[in-house]
PDB file of C-alpha atoms in Angstrom:
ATOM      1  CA  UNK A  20      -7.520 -28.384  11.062  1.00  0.00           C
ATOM      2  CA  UNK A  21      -8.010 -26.972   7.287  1.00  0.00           C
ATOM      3  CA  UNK A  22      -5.025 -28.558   5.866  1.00  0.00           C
ATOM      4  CA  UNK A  23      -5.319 -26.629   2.757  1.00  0.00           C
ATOM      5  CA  UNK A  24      -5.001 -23.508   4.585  1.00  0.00           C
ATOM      6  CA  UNK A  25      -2.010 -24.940   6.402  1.00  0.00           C
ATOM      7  CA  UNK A  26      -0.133 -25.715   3.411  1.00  0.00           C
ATOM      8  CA  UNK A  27      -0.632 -22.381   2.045  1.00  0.00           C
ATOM      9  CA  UNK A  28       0.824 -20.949   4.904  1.00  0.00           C
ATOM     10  CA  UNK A  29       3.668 -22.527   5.355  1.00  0.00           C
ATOM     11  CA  UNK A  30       4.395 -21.372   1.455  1.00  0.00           C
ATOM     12  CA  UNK A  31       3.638 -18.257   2.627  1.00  0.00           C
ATOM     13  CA  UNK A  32       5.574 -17.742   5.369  1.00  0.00           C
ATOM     14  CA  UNK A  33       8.957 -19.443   2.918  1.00  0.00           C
ATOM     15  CA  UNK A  34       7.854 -17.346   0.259  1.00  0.00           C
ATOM     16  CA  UNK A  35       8.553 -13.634   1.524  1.00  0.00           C
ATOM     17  CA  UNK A  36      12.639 -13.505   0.596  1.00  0.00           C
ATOM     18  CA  UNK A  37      11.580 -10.350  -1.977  1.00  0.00           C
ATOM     19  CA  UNK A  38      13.177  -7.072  -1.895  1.00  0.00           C
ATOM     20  CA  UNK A  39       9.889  -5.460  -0.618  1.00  0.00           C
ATOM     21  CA  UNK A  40       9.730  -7.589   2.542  1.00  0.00           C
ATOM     22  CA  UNK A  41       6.943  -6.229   4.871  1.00  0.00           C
ATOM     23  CA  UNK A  42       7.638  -7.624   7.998  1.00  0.00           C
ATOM     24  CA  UNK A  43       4.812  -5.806   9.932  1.00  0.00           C
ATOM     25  CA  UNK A  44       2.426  -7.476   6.941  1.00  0.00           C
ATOM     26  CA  UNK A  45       4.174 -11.042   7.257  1.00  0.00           C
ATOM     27  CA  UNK A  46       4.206 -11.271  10.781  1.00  0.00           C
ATOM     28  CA  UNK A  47       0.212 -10.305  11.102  1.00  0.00           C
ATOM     29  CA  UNK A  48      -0.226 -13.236   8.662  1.00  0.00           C
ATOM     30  CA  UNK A  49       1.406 -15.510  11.156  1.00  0.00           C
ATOM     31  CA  UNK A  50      -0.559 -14.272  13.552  1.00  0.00           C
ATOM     32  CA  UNK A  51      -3.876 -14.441  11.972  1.00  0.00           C
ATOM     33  CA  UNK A  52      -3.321 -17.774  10.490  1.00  0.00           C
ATOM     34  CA  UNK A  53      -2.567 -19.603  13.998  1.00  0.00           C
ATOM     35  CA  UNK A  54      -6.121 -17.990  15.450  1.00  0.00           C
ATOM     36  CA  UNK A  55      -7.836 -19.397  12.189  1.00  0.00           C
ATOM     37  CA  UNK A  56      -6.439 -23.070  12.196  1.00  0.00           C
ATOM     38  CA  UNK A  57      -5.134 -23.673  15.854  1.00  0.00           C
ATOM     39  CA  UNK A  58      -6.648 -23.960  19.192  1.00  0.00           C
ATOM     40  CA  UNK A  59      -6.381 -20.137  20.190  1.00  0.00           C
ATOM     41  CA  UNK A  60      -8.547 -16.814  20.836  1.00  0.00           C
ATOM     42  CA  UNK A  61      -5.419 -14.468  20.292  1.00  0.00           C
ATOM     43  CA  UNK A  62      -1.522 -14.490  18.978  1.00  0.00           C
ATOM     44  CA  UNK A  63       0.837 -12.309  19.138  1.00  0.00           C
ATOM     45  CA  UNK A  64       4.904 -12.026  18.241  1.00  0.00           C
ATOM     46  CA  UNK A  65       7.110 -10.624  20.040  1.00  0.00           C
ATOM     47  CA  UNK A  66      10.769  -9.519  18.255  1.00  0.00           C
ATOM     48  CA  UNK A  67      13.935  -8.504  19.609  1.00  0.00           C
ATOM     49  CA  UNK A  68      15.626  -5.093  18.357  1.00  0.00           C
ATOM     50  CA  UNK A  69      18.978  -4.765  17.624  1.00  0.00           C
ATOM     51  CA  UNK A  70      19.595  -4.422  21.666  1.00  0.00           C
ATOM     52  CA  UNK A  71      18.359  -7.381  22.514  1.00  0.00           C
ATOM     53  CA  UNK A  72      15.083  -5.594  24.090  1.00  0.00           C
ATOM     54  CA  UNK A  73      11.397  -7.465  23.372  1.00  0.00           C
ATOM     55  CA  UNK A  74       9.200  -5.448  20.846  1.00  0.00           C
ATOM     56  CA  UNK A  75       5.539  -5.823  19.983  1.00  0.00           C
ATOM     57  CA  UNK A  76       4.946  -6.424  16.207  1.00  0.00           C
ATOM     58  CA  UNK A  77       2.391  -8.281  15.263  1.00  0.00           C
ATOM     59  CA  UNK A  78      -1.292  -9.290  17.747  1.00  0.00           C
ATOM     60  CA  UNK A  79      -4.405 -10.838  16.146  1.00  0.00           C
ATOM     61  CA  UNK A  80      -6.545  -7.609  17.828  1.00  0.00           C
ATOM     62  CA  UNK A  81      -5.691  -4.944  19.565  1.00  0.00           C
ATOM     63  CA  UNK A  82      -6.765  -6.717  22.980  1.00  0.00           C
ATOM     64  CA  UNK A  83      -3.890  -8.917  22.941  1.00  0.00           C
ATOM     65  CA  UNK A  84      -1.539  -6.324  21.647  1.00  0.00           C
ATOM     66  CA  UNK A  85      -2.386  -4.584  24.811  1.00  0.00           C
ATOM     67  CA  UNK A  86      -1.716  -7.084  26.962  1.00  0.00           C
ATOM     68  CA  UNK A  87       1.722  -8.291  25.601  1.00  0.00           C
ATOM     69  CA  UNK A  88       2.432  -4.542  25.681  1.00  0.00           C
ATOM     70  CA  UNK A  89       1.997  -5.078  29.552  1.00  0.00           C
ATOM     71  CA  UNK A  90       3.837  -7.993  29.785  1.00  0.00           C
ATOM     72  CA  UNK A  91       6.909  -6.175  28.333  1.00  0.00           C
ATOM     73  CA  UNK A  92       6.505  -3.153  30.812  1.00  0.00           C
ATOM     74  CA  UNK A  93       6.087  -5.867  33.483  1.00  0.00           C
ATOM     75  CA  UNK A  94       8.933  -7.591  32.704  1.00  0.00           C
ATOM     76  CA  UNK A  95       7.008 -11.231  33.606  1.00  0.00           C
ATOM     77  CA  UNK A  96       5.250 -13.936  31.616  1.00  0.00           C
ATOM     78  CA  UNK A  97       5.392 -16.538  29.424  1.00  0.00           C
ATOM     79  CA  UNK A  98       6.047 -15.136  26.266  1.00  0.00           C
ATOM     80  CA  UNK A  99       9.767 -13.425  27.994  1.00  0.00           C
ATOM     81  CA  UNK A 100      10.361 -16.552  29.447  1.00  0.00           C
ATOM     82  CA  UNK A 101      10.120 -18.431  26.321  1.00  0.00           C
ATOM     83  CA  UNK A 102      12.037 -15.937  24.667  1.00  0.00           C
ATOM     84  CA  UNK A 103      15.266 -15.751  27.621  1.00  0.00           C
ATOM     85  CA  UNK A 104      14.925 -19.525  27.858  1.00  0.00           C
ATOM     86  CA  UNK A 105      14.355 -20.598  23.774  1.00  0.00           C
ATOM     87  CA  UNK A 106      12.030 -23.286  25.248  1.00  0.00           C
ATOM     88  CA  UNK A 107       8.164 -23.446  25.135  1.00  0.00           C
ATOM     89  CA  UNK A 108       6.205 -22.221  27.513  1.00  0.00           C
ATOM     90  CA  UNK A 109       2.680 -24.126  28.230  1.00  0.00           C
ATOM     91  CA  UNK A 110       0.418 -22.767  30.616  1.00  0.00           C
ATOM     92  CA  UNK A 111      -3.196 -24.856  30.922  1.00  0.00           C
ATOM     93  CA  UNK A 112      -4.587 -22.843  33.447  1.00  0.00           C
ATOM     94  CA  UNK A 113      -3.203 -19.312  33.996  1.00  0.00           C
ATOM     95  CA  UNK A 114      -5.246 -18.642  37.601  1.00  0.00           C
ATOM     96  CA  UNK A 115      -2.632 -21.490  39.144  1.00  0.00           C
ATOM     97  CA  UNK A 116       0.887 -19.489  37.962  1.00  0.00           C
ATOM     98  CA  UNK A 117      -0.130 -15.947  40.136  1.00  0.00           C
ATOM     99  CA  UNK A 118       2.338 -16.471  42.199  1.00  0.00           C
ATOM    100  CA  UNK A 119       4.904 -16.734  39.091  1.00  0.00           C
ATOM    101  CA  UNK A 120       3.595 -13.632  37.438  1.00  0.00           C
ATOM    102  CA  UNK A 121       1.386 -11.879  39.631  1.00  0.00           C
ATOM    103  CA  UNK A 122       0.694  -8.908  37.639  1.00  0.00           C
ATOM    104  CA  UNK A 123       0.635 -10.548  34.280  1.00  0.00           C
ATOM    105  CA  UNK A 124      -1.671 -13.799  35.288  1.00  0.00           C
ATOM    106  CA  UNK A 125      -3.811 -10.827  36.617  1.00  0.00           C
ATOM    107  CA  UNK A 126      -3.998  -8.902  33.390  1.00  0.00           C
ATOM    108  CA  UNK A 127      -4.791 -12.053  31.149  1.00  0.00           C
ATOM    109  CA  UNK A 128      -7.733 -12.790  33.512  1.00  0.00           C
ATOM    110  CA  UNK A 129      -8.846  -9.354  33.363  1.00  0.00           C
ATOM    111  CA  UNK A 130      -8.592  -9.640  30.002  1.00  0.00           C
ATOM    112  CA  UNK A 131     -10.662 -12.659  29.348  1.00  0.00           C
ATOM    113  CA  UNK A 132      -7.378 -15.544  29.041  1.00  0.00           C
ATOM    114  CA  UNK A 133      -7.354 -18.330  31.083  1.00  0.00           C
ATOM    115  CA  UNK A 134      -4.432 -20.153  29.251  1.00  0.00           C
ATOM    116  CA  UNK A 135      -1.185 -19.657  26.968  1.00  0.00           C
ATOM    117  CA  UNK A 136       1.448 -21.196  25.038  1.00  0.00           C
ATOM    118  CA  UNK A 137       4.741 -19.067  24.355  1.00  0.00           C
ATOM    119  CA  UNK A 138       6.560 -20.729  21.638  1.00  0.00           C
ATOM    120  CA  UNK A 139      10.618 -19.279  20.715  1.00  0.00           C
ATOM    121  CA  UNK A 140      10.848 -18.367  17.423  1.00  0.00           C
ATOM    122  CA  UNK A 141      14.466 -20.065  17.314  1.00  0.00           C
ATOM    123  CA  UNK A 142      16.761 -21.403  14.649  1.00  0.00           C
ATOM    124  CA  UNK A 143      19.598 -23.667  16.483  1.00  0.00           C
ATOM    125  CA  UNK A 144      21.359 -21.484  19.568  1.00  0.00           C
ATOM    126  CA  UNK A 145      19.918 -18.160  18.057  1.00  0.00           C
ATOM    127  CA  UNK A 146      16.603 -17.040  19.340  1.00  0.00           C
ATOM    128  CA  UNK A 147      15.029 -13.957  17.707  1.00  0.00           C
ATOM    129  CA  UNK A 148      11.355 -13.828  19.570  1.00  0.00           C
ATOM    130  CA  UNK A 149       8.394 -15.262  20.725  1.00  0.00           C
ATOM    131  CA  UNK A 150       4.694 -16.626  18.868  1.00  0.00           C
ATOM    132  CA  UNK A 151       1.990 -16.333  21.681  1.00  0.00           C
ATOM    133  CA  UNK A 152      -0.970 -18.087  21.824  1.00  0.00           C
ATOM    134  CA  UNK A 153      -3.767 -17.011  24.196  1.00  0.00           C
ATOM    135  CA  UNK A 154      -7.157 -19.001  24.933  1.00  0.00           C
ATOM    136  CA  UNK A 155     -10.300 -17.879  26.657  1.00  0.00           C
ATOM    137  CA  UNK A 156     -10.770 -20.836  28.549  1.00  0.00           C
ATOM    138  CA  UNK A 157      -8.332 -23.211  30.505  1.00  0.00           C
ATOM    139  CA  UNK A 158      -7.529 -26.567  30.075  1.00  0.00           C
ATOM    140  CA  UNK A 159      -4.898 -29.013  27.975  1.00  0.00           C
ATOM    141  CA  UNK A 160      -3.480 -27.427  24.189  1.00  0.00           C
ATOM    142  CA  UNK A 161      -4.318 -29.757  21.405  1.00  0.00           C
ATOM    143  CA  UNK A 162      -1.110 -32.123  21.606  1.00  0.00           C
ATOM    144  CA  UNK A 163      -1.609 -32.168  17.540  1.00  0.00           C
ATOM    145  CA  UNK A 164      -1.738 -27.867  17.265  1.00  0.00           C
ATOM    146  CA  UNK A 165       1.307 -27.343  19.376  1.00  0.00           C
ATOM    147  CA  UNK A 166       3.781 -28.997  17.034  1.00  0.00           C
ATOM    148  CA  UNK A 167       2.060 -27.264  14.185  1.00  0.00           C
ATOM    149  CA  UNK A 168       2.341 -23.569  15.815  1.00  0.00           C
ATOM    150  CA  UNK A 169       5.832 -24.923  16.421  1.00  0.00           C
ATOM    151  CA  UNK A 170       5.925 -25.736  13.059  1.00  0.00           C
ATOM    152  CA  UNK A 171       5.164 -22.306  12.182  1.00  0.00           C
ATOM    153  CA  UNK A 172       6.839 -20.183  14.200  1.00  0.00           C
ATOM    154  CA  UNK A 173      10.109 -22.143  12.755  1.00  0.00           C
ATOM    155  CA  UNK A 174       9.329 -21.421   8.898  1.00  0.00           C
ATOM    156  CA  UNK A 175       8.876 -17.680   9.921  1.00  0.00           C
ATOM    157  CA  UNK A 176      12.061 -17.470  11.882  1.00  0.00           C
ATOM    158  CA  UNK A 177      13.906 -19.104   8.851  1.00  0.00           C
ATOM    159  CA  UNK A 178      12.630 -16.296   6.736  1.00  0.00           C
ATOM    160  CA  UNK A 179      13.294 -13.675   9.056  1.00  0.00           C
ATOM    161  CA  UNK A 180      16.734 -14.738   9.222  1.00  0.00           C
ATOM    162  CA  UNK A 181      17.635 -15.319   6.085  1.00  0.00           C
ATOM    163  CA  UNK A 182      16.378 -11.844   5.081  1.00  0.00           C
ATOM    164  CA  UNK A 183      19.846 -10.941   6.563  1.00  0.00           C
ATOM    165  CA  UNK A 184      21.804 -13.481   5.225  1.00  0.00           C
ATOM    166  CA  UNK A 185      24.042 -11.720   2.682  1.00  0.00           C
ATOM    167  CA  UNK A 186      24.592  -8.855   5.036  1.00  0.00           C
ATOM    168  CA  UNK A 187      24.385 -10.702   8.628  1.00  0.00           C
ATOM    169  CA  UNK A 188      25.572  -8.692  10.953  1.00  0.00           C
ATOM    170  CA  UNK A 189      23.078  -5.260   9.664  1.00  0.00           C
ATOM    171  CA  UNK A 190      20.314  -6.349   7.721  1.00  0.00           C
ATOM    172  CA  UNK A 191      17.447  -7.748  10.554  1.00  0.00           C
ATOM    173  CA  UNK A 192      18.483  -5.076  12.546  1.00  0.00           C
ATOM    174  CA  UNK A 193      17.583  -2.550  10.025  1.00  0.00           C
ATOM    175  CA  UNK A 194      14.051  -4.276   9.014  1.00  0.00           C
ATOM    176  CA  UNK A 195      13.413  -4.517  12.690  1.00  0.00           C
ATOM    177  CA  UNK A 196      14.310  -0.532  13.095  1.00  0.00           C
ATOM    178  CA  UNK A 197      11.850   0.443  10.071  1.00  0.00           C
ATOM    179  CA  UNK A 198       9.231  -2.267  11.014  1.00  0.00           C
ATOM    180  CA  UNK A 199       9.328  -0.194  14.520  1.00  0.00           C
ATOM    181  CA  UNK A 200       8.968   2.896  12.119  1.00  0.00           C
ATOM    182  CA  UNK A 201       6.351   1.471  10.560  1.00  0.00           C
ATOM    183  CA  UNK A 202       4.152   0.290  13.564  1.00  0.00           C
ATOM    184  CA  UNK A 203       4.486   3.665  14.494  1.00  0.00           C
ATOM    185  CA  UNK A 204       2.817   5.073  11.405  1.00  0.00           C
ATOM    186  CA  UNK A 205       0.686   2.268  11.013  1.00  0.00           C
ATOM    187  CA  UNK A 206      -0.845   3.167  14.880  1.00  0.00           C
ATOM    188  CA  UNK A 207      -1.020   6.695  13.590  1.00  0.00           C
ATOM    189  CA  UNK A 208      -2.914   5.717  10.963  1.00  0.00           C
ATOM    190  CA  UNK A 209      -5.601   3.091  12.814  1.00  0.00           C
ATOM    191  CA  UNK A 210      -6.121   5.876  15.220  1.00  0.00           C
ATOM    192  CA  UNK A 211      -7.152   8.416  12.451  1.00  0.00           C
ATOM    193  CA  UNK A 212      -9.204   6.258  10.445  1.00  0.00           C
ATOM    194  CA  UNK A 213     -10.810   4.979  13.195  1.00  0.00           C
ATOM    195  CA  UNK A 214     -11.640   8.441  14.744  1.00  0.00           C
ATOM    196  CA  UNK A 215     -13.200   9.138  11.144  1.00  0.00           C
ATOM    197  CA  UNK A 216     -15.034   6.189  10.133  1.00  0.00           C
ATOM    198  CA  UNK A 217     -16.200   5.763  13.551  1.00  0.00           C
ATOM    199  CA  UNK A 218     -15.049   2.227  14.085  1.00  0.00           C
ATOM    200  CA  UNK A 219     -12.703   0.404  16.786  1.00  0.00           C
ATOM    201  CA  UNK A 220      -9.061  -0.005  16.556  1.00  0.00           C
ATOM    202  CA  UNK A 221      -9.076  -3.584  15.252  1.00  0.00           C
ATOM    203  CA  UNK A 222     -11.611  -2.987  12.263  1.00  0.00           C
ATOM    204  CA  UNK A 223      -9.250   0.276  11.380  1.00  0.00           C
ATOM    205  CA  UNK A 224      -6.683  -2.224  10.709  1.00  0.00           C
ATOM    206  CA  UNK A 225      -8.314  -4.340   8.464  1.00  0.00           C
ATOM    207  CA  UNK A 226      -9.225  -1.779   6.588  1.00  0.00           C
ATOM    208  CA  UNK A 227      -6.108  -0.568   6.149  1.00  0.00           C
ATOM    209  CA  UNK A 228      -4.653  -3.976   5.436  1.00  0.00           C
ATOM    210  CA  UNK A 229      -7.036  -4.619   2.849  1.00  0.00           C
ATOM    211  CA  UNK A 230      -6.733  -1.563   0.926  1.00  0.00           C
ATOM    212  CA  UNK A 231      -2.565  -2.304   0.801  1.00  0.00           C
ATOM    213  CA  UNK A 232      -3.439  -5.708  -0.403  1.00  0.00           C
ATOM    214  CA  UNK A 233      -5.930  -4.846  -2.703  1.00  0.00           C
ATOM    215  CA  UNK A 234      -3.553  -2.054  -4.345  1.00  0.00           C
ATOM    216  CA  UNK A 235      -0.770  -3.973  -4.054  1.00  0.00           C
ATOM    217  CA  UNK A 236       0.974  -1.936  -1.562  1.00  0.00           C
ATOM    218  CA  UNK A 237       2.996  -1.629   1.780  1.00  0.00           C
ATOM    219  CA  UNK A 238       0.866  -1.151   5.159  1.00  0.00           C
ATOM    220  CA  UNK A 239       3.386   1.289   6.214  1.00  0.00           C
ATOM    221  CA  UNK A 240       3.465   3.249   2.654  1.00  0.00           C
ATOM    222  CA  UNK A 241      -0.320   3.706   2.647  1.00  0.00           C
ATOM    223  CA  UNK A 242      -0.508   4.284   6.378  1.00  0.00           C
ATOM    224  CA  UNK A 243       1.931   7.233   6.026  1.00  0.00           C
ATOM    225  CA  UNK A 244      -0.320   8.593   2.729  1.00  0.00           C
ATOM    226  CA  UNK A 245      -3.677   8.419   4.801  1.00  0.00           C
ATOM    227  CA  UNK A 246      -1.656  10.221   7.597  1.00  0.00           C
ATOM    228  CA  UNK A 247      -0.321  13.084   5.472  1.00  0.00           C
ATOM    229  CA  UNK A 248      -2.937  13.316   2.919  1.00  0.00           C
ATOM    230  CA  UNK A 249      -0.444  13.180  -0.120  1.00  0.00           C
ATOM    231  CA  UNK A 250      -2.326  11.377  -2.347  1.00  0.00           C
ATOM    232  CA  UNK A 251      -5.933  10.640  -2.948  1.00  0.00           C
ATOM    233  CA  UNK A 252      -6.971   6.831  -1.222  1.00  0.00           C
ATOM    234  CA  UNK A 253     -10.736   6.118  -2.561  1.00  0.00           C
ATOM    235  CA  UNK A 254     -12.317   4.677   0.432  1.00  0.00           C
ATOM    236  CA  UNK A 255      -9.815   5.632   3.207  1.00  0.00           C
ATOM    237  CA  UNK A 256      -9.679   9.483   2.447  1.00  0.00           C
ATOM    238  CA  UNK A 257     -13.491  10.436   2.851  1.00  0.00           C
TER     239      UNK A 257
END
């Protein structure tokens, strides 16, 4: 494990208590950090809304954001569980739990997983989601990784929460509302530029990612511009 690269994340994941909070951003971070230093293939978080229902907002590619998107719809798998129960899920070998979720072992097969760990992103007796992690093949978690993903899935819900500290009962429920906002534009957005660049879903993304980071600005900001053509973006807009 790069434990440079782990130390930097942890400060970033405590350093995002700014005014301009992009959640969508911070969470993808999270995401594509615990692919890069932990034993997994694919992550993905999971967030509660302001009812209490599961949302989709962050994946490491779009194949995984598909298939938590099923696991919602199905309303079986880990990552709920871990979620209802605030207790981690760890699944070596996903073929031997069809008969606890049929249809979403099934999916995760069909979609090249054989095993998953569904960590709550939890602070004391308040859970507010789920960190996934998927791996192609089956067999034991790196004893070492899981307390680290733990680790990490802590820090972030610590700075989601405290993002609505001096207005408790309002403020994560409005970031969650416009970070739903904003994966709608940002889908919008993938979809269009990768229609015109000719590229898949995923690489869309990045590209769009790395133009916000490289200009300094929020995914969802330059995902709307690109959408609506309001201003010029050199290297998006072509």
């Amino acid at each position: 494990m790069n434990q440079q690269l782990l130390a930097k994340t942890f400060v970033e994941l405590a350093d995002n208590l700014v005014a301009d909070f992009d959640l969508i951003d911070f969470l993808r971070l999270l995401t594509d950090r615990c692919v890069s230093m932990l034993d997994a293939s694919a992550a993905g978080v999971l967030l509660a809304d302001h009812d209490g229902k599961l949302r989709v907002m962050a994946a490491s590619d779009e194949q995984v954001r598909l298939l938590e998107l099923f696991q919602l719809q199905s309303d079986e798998g880990p990552c709920l569980e871990a979620f209802r129960t605030g207790t981690q899920v760890i699944v070596p070998d996903l073929t031997r739990e069809v008969a606890r979720w049929p249809r979403f072992a099934t999916a995760a097969h069909r979609s090249g997983f054989g095993a998953v760990q569904a960590l709550p992103m939890r602070l004391r007796d308040e859970t507010v989601g789920a960190l996934n992690l998927f791996r192609a093949t089956p067999g034991s978690f790196d004893p070492v990784g899981t307390p680290v993903a733990q680790a990490l899935a802590d820090v972030a819900t610590i700075s989601l929460l405290q993002q609505r500290s001096a207005q408790r009962s309002t403020v994560l429920n409005e970031q969650l509302q416009n970070a739903l906002n904003s994966r709608i534009l940002i889908e919008q957005a993938k979809g269009k530029l990768a229609e015109r660049q000719n590229v898949d879903m995923e690489r869309a993304f990045t590209t769009l990612r790395g133009y916000a980071r490289a200009h300094n600005r929020r995914l969802s900001d330059v995902a709307r511009a690109f959408i609506d053509g309001s201003e010029p973006l050199p290297g998006l807009a072509v």
